[in-house]
Amino acid sequence: MQIRILKPGLMTTIQDLGRYQYLSQAVPVSGAMDTLSARIANMVVGNGDNAAVIEFTYADAEFIAETDLLIAYAGEGAVFQSGEQVLPPERPLFVPSGAIIKLINNPSGSRTYLAIAGGWDVPEILGSKSTCLVAGFGGFEGRVLKRGDVLINGQKLTSIAQVIVEKFREIKKSVKKDQVFYLPWSIPRRAHLPADGKTIRVVPGNEFGWFNGRSIANFLSEPYIIGRQSNRMGYHLQGAVMERLKKDELLSTAVTPGTIQVTGNGSMVLLMADCQTTGGYPRIAQVAAVDMTLCAQLKPGDAIYFKDITRREAEMLYIEREQQLHQLTIAVQNKFL
């Protein structure tokens, strides 16, 4: 299966779930910003969770199917369209050779993930196929995708993907030659997200007590706006300035995607997938892992609120979601095997 990029969009890269084995060597995690969407797109076509996907930022992108394709997409940055046909997310799509797929802007979010049966075939570097833009390696030649880039799928399909491909071959005999069609089931991403997509749950960080009561009250009650200087490394948060009680200097210490740091001028930065592995700014909080999906879909100008929860609550939320996804994986297996 093969596609050619006709229009790459603002920032389009190959990602998987990231590389965690080399943090001690200062290698960023990278990977999909919205891992829930990436995993659901992969699940729908029978891939493993960590198969490589294409991450589109916003829309205004196009690609052409140079062979018949079995694909799926998930996320909130764009809606896929073939001609006048709007393609539904989170379900297996059969795209015939020659079809052009356009990404139409979805104002609800910012990132969308395209999975293909077998995963996208790029080299594995340091245990991951993710693009690390800050270092220029991984993914497709260590860079964003460009017009004319040709991408193919991995040839080793899972047994589930093979069954879905066979089903599509049978359906293809009874539909128009150039028609995109899909199976009548989906895995709804929204079912695994909180109803309030603008409240981000956080666990107090190691330096939470370094800030005065008014600052803490503002942090947990006032809105913060995603600044224009935001990218895959981090989001600059515009809002009430944080005032410190403790003026100590902090030696560089571990940070990770989801860490919220307070800079020297009292502003805050929410670290994201391509962030550094250590930092010297106080860590006021850590975003609960399950809410990183919400953060990944934020855009400059969006307003968010923070709500504090305990470490134990964050762990239980994570376990609950993982159990739900595991049950979905079993359900898909039972459907086709």
Short mmCIF file of N, CA and C in Angstrom, two decimals, residues 271-330:
data_model
loop_
_atom_site.label_atom_id
_atom_site.label_comp_id
_atom_site.label_asym_id
_atom_site.label_seq_id
_atom_site.Cartn_x
_atom_site.Cartn_y
_atom_site.Cartn_z
N LEU A 271 5.04 21.42 29.25
CA LEU A 271 5.92 20.67 28.36
C LEU A 271 5.14 19.59 27.61
N MET A 272 5.51 19.42 26.33
CA MET A 272 4.81 18.47 25.47
C MET A 272 5.81 17.45 24.90
N ALA A 273 5.41 16.73 23.86
CA ALA A 273 6.11 15.50 23.44
C ALA A 273 7.60 15.68 23.15
N ASP A 274 7.99 16.79 22.53
CA ASP A 274 9.39 16.98 22.15
C ASP A 274 10.20 17.74 23.19
N CYS A 275 9.72 17.80 24.41
CA CYS A 275 10.40 18.60 25.44
C CYS A 275 11.74 17.99 25.83
N GLN A 276 12.57 18.82 26.45
CA GLN A 276 13.85 18.38 26.99
C GLN A 276 13.62 17.37 28.12
N THR A 277 14.67 16.72 28.55
CA THR A 277 14.53 15.69 29.60
C THR A 277 14.87 16.22 30.99
N THR A 278 15.53 17.36 31.09
CA THR A 278 15.79 17.98 32.39
C THR A 278 15.53 19.48 32.28
N GLY A 279 15.29 20.11 33.43
CA GLY A 279 15.07 21.55 33.44
C GLY A 279 15.35 22.14 34.81
N GLY A 280 15.59 23.45 34.85
CA GLY A 280 15.94 24.10 36.10
C GLY A 280 14.85 24.98 36.67
N TYR A 281 13.68 25.03 36.02
CA TYR A 281 12.58 25.83 36.54
C TYR A 281 11.75 24.99 37.51
N PRO A 282 11.16 25.61 38.52
CA PRO A 282 10.31 24.88 39.46
C PRO A 282 9.13 24.21 38.74
N ARG A 283 8.81 23.01 39.20
CA ARG A 283 7.70 22.23 38.61
C ARG A 283 6.49 22.36 39.54
N ILE A 284 5.53 23.16 39.10
CA ILE A 284 4.36 23.38 39.96
C ILE A 284 3.39 22.21 39.90
N ALA A 285 3.35 21.50 38.76
CA ALA A 285 2.37 20.42 38.64
C ALA A 285 2.74 19.50 37.48
N GLN A 286 2.09 18.34 37.47
CA GLN A 286 2.22 17.37 36.39
C GLN A 286 0.83 17.01 35.91
N VAL A 287 0.59 17.14 34.61
CA VAL A 287 -0.72 16.80 34.04
C VAL A 287 -0.93 15.29 34.15
N ALA A 288 -2.13 14.90 34.60
CA ALA A 288 -2.48 13.47 34.63
C ALA A 288 -2.34 12.90 33.23
N ALA A 289 -1.76 11.71 33.12
CA ALA A 289 -1.47 11.11 31.82
C ALA A 289 -2.71 11.04 30.92
N VAL A 290 -3.86 10.74 31.51
CA VAL A 290 -5.07 10.58 30.68
C VAL A 290 -5.51 11.90 30.05
N ASP A 291 -5.10 13.03 30.61
CA ASP A 291 -5.51 14.33 30.08
C ASP A 291 -4.52 14.93 29.09
N MET A 292 -3.42 14.22 28.82
CA MET A 292 -2.49 14.71 27.80
C MET A 292 -3.14 14.71 26.42
N THR A 293 -4.10 13.81 26.22
CA THR A 293 -4.86 13.81 24.97
C THR A 293 -5.60 15.13 24.78
N LEU A 294 -6.21 15.65 25.86
CA LEU A 294 -6.89 16.95 25.79
C LEU A 294 -5.89 18.05 25.46
N CYS A 295 -4.74 18.01 26.11
CA CYS A 295 -3.71 19.03 25.87
C CYS A 295 -3.23 19.00 24.42
N ALA A 296 -3.10 17.81 23.86
CA ALA A 296 -2.59 17.66 22.50
C ALA A 296 -3.48 18.34 21.47
N GLN A 297 -4.78 18.48 21.77
CA GLN A 297 -5.72 19.05 20.81
C GLN A 297 -5.93 20.55 21.00
N LEU A 298 -5.21 21.15 21.96
CA LEU A 298 -5.36 22.59 22.20
C LEU A 298 -4.73 23.41 21.09
N LYS A 299 -5.26 24.62 20.90
CA LYS A 299 -4.77 25.55 19.89
C LYS A 299 -4.45 26.89 20.55
N PRO A 300 -3.56 27.69 19.95
CA PRO A 300 -3.34 29.04 20.47
C PRO A 300 -4.66 29.79 20.60
N GLY A 301 -4.86 30.40 21.75
CA GLY A 301 -6.10 31.12 22.01
C GLY A 301 -7.10 30.34 22.83
N ASP A 302 -6.93 29.03 22.93
CA ASP A 302 -7.84 28.22 23.75
C ASP A 302 -7.63 28.53 25.23
N ALA A 303 -8.72 28.53 25.98
CA ALA A 303 -8.65 28.75 27.43
C ALA A 303 -8.84 27.42 28.15
N ILE A 304 -8.02 27.18 29.17
CA ILE A 304 -8.12 25.95 29.96
C ILE A 304 -8.09 26.30 31.45
N TYR A 305 -8.56 25.36 32.24
CA TYR A 305 -8.52 25.46 33.69
C TYR A 305 -7.80 24.23 34.24
N PHE A 306 -7.18 24.41 35.40
CA PHE A 306 -6.50 23.29 36.05
C PHE A 306 -7.25 22.87 37.31
N LYS A 307 -7.33 21.57 37.52
CA LYS A 307 -7.97 21.01 38.71
C LYS A 307 -7.00 20.03 39.35
N ASP A 308 -6.75 20.19 40.64
CA ASP A 308 -5.78 19.31 41.31
C ASP A 308 -6.44 18.01 41.75
N ILE A 309 -5.72 16.92 41.54
CA ILE A 309 -6.12 15.60 42.02
C ILE A 309 -4.91 14.96 42.67
N THR A 310 -5.10 13.84 43.35
CA THR A 310 -4.00 13.17 44.00
C THR A 310 -3.27 12.27 43.01
N ARG A 311 -2.06 11.90 43.38
CA ARG A 311 -1.30 10.97 42.55
C ARG A 311 -2.06 9.65 42.38
N ARG A 312 -2.70 9.21 43.48
CA ARG A 312 -3.45 7.96 43.43
C ARG A 312 -4.62 8.07 42.45
N GLU A 313 -5.32 9.21 42.46
CA GLU A 313 -6.43 9.40 41.52
C GLU A 313 -5.94 9.38 40.08
N ALA A 314 -4.80 10.02 39.84
CA ALA A 314 -4.23 10.03 38.48
C ALA A 314 -3.88 8.61 38.03
N GLU A 315 -3.32 7.82 38.94
CA GLU A 315 -2.98 6.44 38.61
C GLU A 315 -4.23 5.62 38.29
N MET A 316 -5.27 5.80 39.07
CA MET A 316 -6.50 5.04 38.86
C MET A 316 -7.18 5.42 37.54
N LEU A 317 -7.14 6.71 37.20
CA LEU A 317 -7.69 7.14 35.91
C LEU A 317 -6.93 6.49 34.76
N TYR A 318 -5.61 6.42 34.90
CA TYR A 318 -4.78 5.80 33.87
C TYR A 318 -5.10 4.31 33.74
N ILE A 319 -5.19 3.62 34.87
CA ILE A 319 -5.48 2.19 34.85
C ILE A 319 -6.85 1.93 34.24
N GLU A 320 -7.82 2.76 34.59
CA GLU A 320 -9.17 2.59 34.06
C GLU A 320 -9.19 2.72 32.54
N ARG A 321 -8.51 3.73 32.01
CA ARG A 321 -8.49 3.89 30.56
C ARG A 321 -7.77 2.73 29.88
N GLU A 322 -6.65 2.30 30.46
CA GLU A 322 -5.92 1.18 29.86
C GLU A 322 -6.78 -0.08 29.84
N GLN A 323 -7.56 -0.30 30.87
CA GLN A 323 -8.45 -1.46 30.90
C GLN A 323 -9.51 -1.34 29.81
N GLN A 324 -10.05 -0.14 29.61
CA GLN A 324 -11.05 0.08 28.57
C GLN A 324 -10.46 -0.21 27.18
N LEU A 325 -9.25 0.28 26.94
CA LEU A 325 -8.61 0.06 25.64
C LEU A 325 -8.27 -1.41 25.43
N HIS A 326 -7.87 -2.07 26.50
CA HIS A 326 -7.59 -3.51 26.40
C HIS A 326 -8.86 -4.27 26.04
N GLN A 327 -9.97 -3.89 26.65
CA GLN A 327 -11.24 -4.55 26.34
C GLN A 327 -11.65 -4.30 24.90
N LEU A 328 -11.38 -3.11 24.39
CA LEU A 328 -11.68 -2.81 23.00
C LEU A 328 -10.84 -3.67 22.06
N THR A 329 -9.56 -3.81 22.39
CA THR A 329 -8.68 -4.65 21.58
C THR A 329 -9.22 -6.08 21.50
N ILE A 330 -9.65 -6.61 22.64
CA ILE A 330 -10.22 -7.96 22.67
C ILE A 330 -11.50 -8.02 21.84
#
